[in-house]
Each structure stands twice: as structure tokens, then as C-alpha cells.
Coordinates of C-alpha atoms in Angstrom, one line a residue:
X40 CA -4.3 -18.6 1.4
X41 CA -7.5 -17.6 -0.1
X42 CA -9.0 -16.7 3.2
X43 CA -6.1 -14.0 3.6
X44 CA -6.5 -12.7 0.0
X45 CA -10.2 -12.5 1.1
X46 CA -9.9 -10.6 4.6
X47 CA -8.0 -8.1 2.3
X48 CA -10.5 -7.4 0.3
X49 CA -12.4 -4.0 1.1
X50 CA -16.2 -4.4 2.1
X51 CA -18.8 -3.7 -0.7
X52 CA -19.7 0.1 -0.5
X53 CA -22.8 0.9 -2.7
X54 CA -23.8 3.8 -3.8
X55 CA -27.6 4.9 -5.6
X56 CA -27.0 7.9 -7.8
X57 CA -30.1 9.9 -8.9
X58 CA -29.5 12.1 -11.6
X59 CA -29.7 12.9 -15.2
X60 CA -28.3 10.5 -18.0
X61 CA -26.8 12.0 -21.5
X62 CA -26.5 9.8 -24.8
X63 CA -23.1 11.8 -25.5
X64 CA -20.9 13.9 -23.0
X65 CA -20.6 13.8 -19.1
X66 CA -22.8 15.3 -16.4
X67 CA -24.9 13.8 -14.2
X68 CA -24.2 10.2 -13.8
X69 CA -22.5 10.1 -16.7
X70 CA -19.7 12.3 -14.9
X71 CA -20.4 10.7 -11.7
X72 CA -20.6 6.8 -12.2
X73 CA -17.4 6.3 -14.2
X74 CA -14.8 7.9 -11.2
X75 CA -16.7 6.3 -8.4
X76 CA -16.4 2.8 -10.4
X77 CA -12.4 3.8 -11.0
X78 CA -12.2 4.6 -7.2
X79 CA -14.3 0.6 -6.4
X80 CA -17.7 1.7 -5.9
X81 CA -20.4 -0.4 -6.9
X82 CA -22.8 2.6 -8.4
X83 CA -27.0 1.4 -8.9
X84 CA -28.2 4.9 -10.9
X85 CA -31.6 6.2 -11.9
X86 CA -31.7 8.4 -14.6
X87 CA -33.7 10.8 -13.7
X88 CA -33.1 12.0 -17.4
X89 CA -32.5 10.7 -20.6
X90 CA -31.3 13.1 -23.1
X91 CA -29.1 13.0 -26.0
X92 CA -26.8 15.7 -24.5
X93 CA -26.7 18.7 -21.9
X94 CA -28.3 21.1 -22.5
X95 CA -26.0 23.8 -23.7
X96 CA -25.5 22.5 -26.6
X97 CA -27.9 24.1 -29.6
X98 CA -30.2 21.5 -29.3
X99 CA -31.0 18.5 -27.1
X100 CA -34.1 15.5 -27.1
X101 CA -34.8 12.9 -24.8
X102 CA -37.2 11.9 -22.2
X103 CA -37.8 12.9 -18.2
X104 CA -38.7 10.6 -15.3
X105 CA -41.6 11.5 -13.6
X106 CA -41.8 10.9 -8.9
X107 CA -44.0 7.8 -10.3
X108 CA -41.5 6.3 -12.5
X109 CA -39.0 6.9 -9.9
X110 CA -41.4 5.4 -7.2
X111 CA -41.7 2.2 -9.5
X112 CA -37.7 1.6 -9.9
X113 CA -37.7 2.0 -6.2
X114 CA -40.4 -0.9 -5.3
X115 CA -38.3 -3.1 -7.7
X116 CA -35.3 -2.6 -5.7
X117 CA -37.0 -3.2 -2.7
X118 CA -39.2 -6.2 -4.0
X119 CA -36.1 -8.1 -4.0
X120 CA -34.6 -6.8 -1.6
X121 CA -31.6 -5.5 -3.0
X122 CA -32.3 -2.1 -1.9
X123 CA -29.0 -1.7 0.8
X124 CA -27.0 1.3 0.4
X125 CA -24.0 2.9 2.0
X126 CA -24.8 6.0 0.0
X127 CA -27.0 8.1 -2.1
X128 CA -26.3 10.7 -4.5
X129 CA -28.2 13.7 -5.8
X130 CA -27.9 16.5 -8.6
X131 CA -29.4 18.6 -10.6
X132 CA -33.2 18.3 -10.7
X133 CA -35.7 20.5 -12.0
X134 CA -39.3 18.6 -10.3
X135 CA -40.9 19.3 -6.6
X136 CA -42.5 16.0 -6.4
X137 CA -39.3 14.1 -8.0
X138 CA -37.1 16.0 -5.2
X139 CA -39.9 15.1 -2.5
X140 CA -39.6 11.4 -3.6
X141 CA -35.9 11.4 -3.6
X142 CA -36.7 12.5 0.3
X143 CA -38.3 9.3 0.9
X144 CA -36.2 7.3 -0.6
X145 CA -33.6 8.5 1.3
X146 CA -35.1 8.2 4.5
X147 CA -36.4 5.0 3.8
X148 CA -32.8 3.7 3.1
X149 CA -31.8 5.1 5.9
X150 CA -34.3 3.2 8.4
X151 CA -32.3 0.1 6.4
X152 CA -29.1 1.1 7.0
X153 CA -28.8 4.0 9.9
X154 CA -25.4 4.3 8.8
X155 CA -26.1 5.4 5.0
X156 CA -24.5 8.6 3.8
X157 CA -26.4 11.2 1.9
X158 CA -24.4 13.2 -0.5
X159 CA -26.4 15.8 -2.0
X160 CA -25.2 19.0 -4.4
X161 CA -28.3 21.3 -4.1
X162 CA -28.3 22.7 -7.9
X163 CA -30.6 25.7 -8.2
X164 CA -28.6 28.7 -9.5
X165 CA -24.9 30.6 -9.7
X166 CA -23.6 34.1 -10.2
X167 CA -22.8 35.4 -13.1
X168 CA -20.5 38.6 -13.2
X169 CA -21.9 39.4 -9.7
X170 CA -25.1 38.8 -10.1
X171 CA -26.9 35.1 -8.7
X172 CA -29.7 33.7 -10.6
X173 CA -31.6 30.4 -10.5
X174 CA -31.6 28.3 -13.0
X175 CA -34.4 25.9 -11.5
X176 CA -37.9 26.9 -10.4
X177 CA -38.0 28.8 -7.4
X178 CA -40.4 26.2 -5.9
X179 CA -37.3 24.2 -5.1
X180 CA -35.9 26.6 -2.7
X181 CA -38.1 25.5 0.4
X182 CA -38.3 21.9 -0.6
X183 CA -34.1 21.7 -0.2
X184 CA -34.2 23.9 2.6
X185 CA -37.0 22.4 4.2
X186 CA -36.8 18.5 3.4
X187 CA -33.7 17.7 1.3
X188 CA -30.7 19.6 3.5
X189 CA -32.0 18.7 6.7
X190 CA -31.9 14.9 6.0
X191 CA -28.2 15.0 3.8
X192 CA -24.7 14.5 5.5
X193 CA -22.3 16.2 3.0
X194 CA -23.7 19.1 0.7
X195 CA -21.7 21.1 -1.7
X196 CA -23.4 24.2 -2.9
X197 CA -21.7 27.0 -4.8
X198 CA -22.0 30.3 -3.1
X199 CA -25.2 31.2 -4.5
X200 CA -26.6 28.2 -3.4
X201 CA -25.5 29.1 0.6
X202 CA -26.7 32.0 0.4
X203 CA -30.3 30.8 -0.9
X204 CA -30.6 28.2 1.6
X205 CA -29.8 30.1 4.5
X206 CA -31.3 33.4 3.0
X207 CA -28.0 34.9 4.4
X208 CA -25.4 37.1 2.0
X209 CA -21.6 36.2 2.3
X210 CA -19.2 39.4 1.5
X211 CA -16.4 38.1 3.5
X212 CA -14.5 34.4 4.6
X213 CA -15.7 35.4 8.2
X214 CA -19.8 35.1 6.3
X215 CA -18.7 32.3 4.7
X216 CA -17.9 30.1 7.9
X217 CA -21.1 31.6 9.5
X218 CA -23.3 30.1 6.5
X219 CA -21.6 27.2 7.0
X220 CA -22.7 27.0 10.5
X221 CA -25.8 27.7 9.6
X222 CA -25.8 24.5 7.2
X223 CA -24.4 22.5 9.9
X224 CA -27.5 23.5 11.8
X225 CA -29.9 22.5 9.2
X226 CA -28.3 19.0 9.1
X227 CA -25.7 18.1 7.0
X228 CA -22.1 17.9 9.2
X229 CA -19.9 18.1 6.0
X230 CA -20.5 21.4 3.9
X231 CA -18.1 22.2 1.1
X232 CA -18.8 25.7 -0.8
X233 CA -17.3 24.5 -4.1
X234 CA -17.0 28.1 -5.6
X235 CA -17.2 31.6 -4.5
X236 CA -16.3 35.0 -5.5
X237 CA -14.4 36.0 -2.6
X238 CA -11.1 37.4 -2.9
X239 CA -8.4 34.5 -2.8
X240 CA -4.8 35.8 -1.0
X241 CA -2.7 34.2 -4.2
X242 CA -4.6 36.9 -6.3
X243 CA -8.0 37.1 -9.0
X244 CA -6.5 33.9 -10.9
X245 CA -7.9 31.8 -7.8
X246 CA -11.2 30.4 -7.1
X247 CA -11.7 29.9 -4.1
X248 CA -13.5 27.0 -2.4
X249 CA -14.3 26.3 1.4
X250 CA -14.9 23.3 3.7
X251 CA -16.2 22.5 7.2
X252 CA -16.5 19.0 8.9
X253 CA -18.6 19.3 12.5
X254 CA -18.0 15.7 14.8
X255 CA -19.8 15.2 17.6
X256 CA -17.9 13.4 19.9
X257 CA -19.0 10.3 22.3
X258 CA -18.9 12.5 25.3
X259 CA -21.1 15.7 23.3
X260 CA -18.4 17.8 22.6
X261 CA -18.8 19.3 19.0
X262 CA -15.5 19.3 17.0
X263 CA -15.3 21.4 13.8
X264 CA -12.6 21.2 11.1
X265 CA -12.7 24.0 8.4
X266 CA -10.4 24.6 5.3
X267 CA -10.0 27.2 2.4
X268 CA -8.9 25.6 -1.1
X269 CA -7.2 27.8 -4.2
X270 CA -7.5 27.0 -7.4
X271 CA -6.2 28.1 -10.2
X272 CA -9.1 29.3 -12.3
X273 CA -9.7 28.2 -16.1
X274 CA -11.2 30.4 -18.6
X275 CA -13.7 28.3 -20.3
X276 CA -17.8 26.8 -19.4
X277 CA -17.5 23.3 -18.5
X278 CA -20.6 21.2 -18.1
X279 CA -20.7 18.2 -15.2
X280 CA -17.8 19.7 -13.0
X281 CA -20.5 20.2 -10.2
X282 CA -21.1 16.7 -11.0
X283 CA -17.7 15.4 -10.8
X284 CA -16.8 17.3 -7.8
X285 CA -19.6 15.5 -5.5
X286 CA -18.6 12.2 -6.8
X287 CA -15.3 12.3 -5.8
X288 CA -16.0 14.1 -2.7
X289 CA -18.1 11.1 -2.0
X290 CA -15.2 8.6 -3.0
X291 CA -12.6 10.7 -0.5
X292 CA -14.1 11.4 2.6
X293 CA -15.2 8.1 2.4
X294 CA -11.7 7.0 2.3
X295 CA -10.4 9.3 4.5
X296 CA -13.7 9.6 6.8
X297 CA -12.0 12.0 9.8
X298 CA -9.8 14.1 7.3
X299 CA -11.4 16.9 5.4
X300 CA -8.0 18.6 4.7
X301 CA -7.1 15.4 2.6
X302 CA -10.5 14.3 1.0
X303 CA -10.8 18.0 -0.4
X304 CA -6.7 18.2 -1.6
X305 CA -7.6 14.9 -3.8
X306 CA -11.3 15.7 -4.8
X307 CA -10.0 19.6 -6.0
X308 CA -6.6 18.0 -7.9
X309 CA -8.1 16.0 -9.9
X310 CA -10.8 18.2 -11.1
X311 CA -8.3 20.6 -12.0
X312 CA -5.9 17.1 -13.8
X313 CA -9.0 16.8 -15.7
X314 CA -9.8 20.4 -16.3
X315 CA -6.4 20.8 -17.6
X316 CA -6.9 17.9 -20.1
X317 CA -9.9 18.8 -20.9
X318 CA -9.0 22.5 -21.7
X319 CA -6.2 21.5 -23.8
X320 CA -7.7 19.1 -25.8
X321 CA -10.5 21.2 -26.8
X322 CA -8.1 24.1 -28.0
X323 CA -6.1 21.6 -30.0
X324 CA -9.9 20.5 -31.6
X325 CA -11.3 24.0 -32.5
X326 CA -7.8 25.2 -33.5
X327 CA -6.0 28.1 -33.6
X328 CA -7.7 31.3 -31.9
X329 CA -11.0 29.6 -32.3
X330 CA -13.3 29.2 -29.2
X331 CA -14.0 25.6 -28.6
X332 CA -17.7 24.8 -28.7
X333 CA -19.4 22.4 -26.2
X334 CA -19.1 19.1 -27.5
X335 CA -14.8 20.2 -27.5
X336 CA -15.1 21.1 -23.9
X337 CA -16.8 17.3 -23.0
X338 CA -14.8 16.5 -19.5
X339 CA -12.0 14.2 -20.7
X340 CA -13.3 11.7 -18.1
X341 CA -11.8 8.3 -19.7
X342 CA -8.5 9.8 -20.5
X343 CA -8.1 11.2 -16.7
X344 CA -8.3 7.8 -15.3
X345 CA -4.8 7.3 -13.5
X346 CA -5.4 11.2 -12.2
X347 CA -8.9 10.2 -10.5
X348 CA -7.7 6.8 -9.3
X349 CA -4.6 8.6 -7.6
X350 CA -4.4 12.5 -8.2
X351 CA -1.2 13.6 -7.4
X352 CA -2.2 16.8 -5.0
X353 CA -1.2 20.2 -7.1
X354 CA -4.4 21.9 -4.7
X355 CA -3.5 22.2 -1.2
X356 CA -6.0 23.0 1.6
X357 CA -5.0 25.7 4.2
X358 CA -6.9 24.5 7.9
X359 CA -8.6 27.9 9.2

């Protein structure tokens, strides 16, 4: 009997999360680690921040992790050779040599396990009324472009970020799935553009987001899958969305390894379960034709638990 509760029991997948840790609030792997736990991943993180809270809030303290530091936690891992993953995951990071290091981590790891999965959100900038900026040094550009992209799996830049990495401009869905190739070239054979400004068919309420999945096949043949996403957009600046979003894309297409289509549907509903929340809430906190500030708009992660364990799909994905 306990042999078949046992060959029931999903495999161990493990995931190392690099990025930033905050005392109070969610982003980073404070927005990351608790869904991926919810959906039965095993998450080892390294901070790659400490800091009271994000940094849109009036003020914030706290300590950064330099490549050596992150070198050192590495060795440990690897000293006792507990340094096995099925994935890695990267954010926001503000360092060349930290972003180099993460590099050779990640291929290390892979030489361990050829079958490891690298999940990486290239943070370096978004638009603003039109107009992209980066907020990241601009020495960051070639080290993604040139090291980090070519080495990750699954990517999910805003459009900003698609057009910086392939220095090409998207005016049009048609530019868009052209990028996307481009990406695919570089590397990675799952890109997700989780935001862009392009004009959605159900109207200017929509955001809209775009996926592509490229297979290659045993026999060589290349088989691309490529979707469009609308959501419904929410007027307020949340902090760790990005963060959230590339965890649970993570969580899905691991699930549901050869359907893009699905992974996205579940990974877009429940952000917008726990936008939803999270929106609400906050008006209810700062009251009556007040604007909530940013500790009110703190993702309601631990109250969207049933939603990010099983989000029933209010997004649906249209296959191009």
C-alpha cells in the first residue's frame, strides 16, 4: 500500500531563485517563493538583496550581495553536494559582475543537470506614457543580450525590454512575433512579452500580452506555437507583478510542458485574481476617494492562495 501511495507521488522539482529579499511586502522572492511552494516546488533562494521594503516606498535600508558573496553561497551548495536543480530563476538586478556570476552558475548547473530550465525576466526598463526608459545601468544591456538570454529557456520581458535586446522597435503584432523570433534566435525557446502598448481588439481597457513556444522536433523540424493574451487593465502601480508573473509561468509550463495556450491562461488569471484583491483591498485601506499608498497596494499574496493553487481561467489566450 505504501508503495502505491509512493509511485503517486510527484518527483522533487527544485528550483534556485536569485533575487532581491524585502523585510515587508512582496517582490522578488518574496513574491516568487511563496506561489511556487503553494504550486509543490521545493524553492533554495539567494537574496541577492536584503532590504526592509521596495523601493518605492519613501524610504528603504538594507544590505546588497556582492558576485563574491554570491560565489561563496554557491561553493556551499556545491561542497555538499546538494547543488541539483530542475530550475533557476532570475530578476531584477542592478550589478555586471553579480549578472555575470549568475551566468556561471547557471551553466555550471546545467553541466549537472543538462535538463535544467532557466527562467529568466530581463528587468532593465519600461515605458512610461510612450516613452521607454531604463531603470538599471545601461551596462546590463550587452551582458543579457550577450551572456544571460543566450543561455535561458523561458524569458518574459515587457516590450521595452524586446525591443532593447534585439535593438528592434515593435509598432505592430506582426513586429512583435518578429522580436520574438529574434529571441528564439538568441536562445531562449519560450518568450512571453508580458506587457505592451499595442492596440488590444476588445479596446484601450486591455493589456495586451504575447507568447511563443519554438520545439524542435526529433526529426529537425521546428514547431512554433504563438498566442496573444487580454487583460483587463487596472489603474494603480503594483510592485512584484513582474515577479509573480515569472514564478508562475515557471510553475505552469512546467505542468503543462507542450501547452503554452494553457500555461499562460493560468499564469495571466491569477495575476489578475490577485490584482483584483489586491486593488480592492487597498481602496477599502486608504478610504474613500483617497489614493492608496504603497504599503496598501502590497500584492495580497497569502490571501490569493486557493486562486494561485487553482486559478479559475477569467484570461483566455487566442492561438495566432
Amino acid at each position: 500500500r505504501a508503495g502505491a501511495r509512493g509511485a503517486a507521488m510527484e518527483p522533487e522539482c527544485r528550483v534556485l531563485s536569485i533575487q532581491s529579499h524585502v523585510v515587508r511586502g512582496y517582490v522578488g522572492n518574496k513574491a516568487a517563493t511563496f506561489p511556487l511552494q503553494v504550486l509543490g516546488f521545493e524553492v533554495d533562494t539567494v537574496n541577492s538583496v536584503q532590504f526592509s521594503n521596495h523601493t518605492g516606498y519613501a524610504h528603504w535600508k538594507g544590505q546588497v550581495l556582492n558576485s563574491d558573496e554570491l560565489h561563496e553561497l554557491y561553493e556551499g551548495l556545491k561542497l555538499n553536494k546538494v547543488n541539483r536543480y530542475d530550475y533557476v530563476l532570475t530578476g531584477y538586478t542592478r550589478d555586471t559582475s553579480f549578472l555575470a556570476m549568475v551566468v556561471d552558475i547557471v551553466q555550471e548547473l546545467k553541466q549537472q543537470n543538462s535538463n535544467l530550465v532557466y527562467v529568466c525576466d530581463p528587468v532593465m526598463g519600461d515605458k512610461w506614457n510612450g516613452e521607454g526608459s531604463m531603470y538599471v545601468p545601461k551596462d546590463l544591456l550587452p551582458v543579457y543580450r550577450d551572456k544571460v538570454v543566450p543561455v535561458a529557456d523561458i524569458i518574459t520581458p515587457n516590450q521595452f525590454e524586446a525591443e532593447l535586446l534585439t535593438g528592434r522597435k515593435i509598432y505592430t503584432e506582426k513586429d512583435a512575433l518578429e522580436v520574438m523570433d529574434m529571441l528564439h534566435a538568441m536562445g531562449p525557446e519560450t518568450v512571453v512579452i508580458t506587457s505592451s502598448d499595442l492596440q488590444a481588439p476588445q479596446g484601450n481597457d486591455y493589456l495586451i500580452a504575447l507568447g511563443s513556444h519554438r520545439k524542435t522536433k526529433a526529426d529537425g523540424t521546428r514547431i512554433t506555437q504563438r498566442i496573444r493574451m487580454e487583460s483587463p487593465k487596472v489603474d494603480a502601480v503594483f510592485v512584484g507583478t513582474g515577479d509573480l508573473f515569472a514564478a508562475m509561468l515557471l510553475a505552469w509550463t512546467h505542468k503543462h510542458p507542450n501547452n503554452l495556450k494553457v500555461a499562460c491562461e493560468k499564469t495571466v488569471s491569477a495575476m489578475q485574481h490577485v490584482l483584483q484583491r489586491t486593488i480592492k483591498s487597498a481602496k477599502v485601506q486608504a478610504g474613500e476617494g483617497n489614493k492608496p499608498n504603497s504599503a496598501q497596494l502590497e500584492l495580497r499574496m497569502v490571501q490569493s492562495k486557493k486562486d494561485i493553487e487553482n486559478p479559475e481561467i477569467i484570461v483566455k489566450a487566442t492561438v495566432l
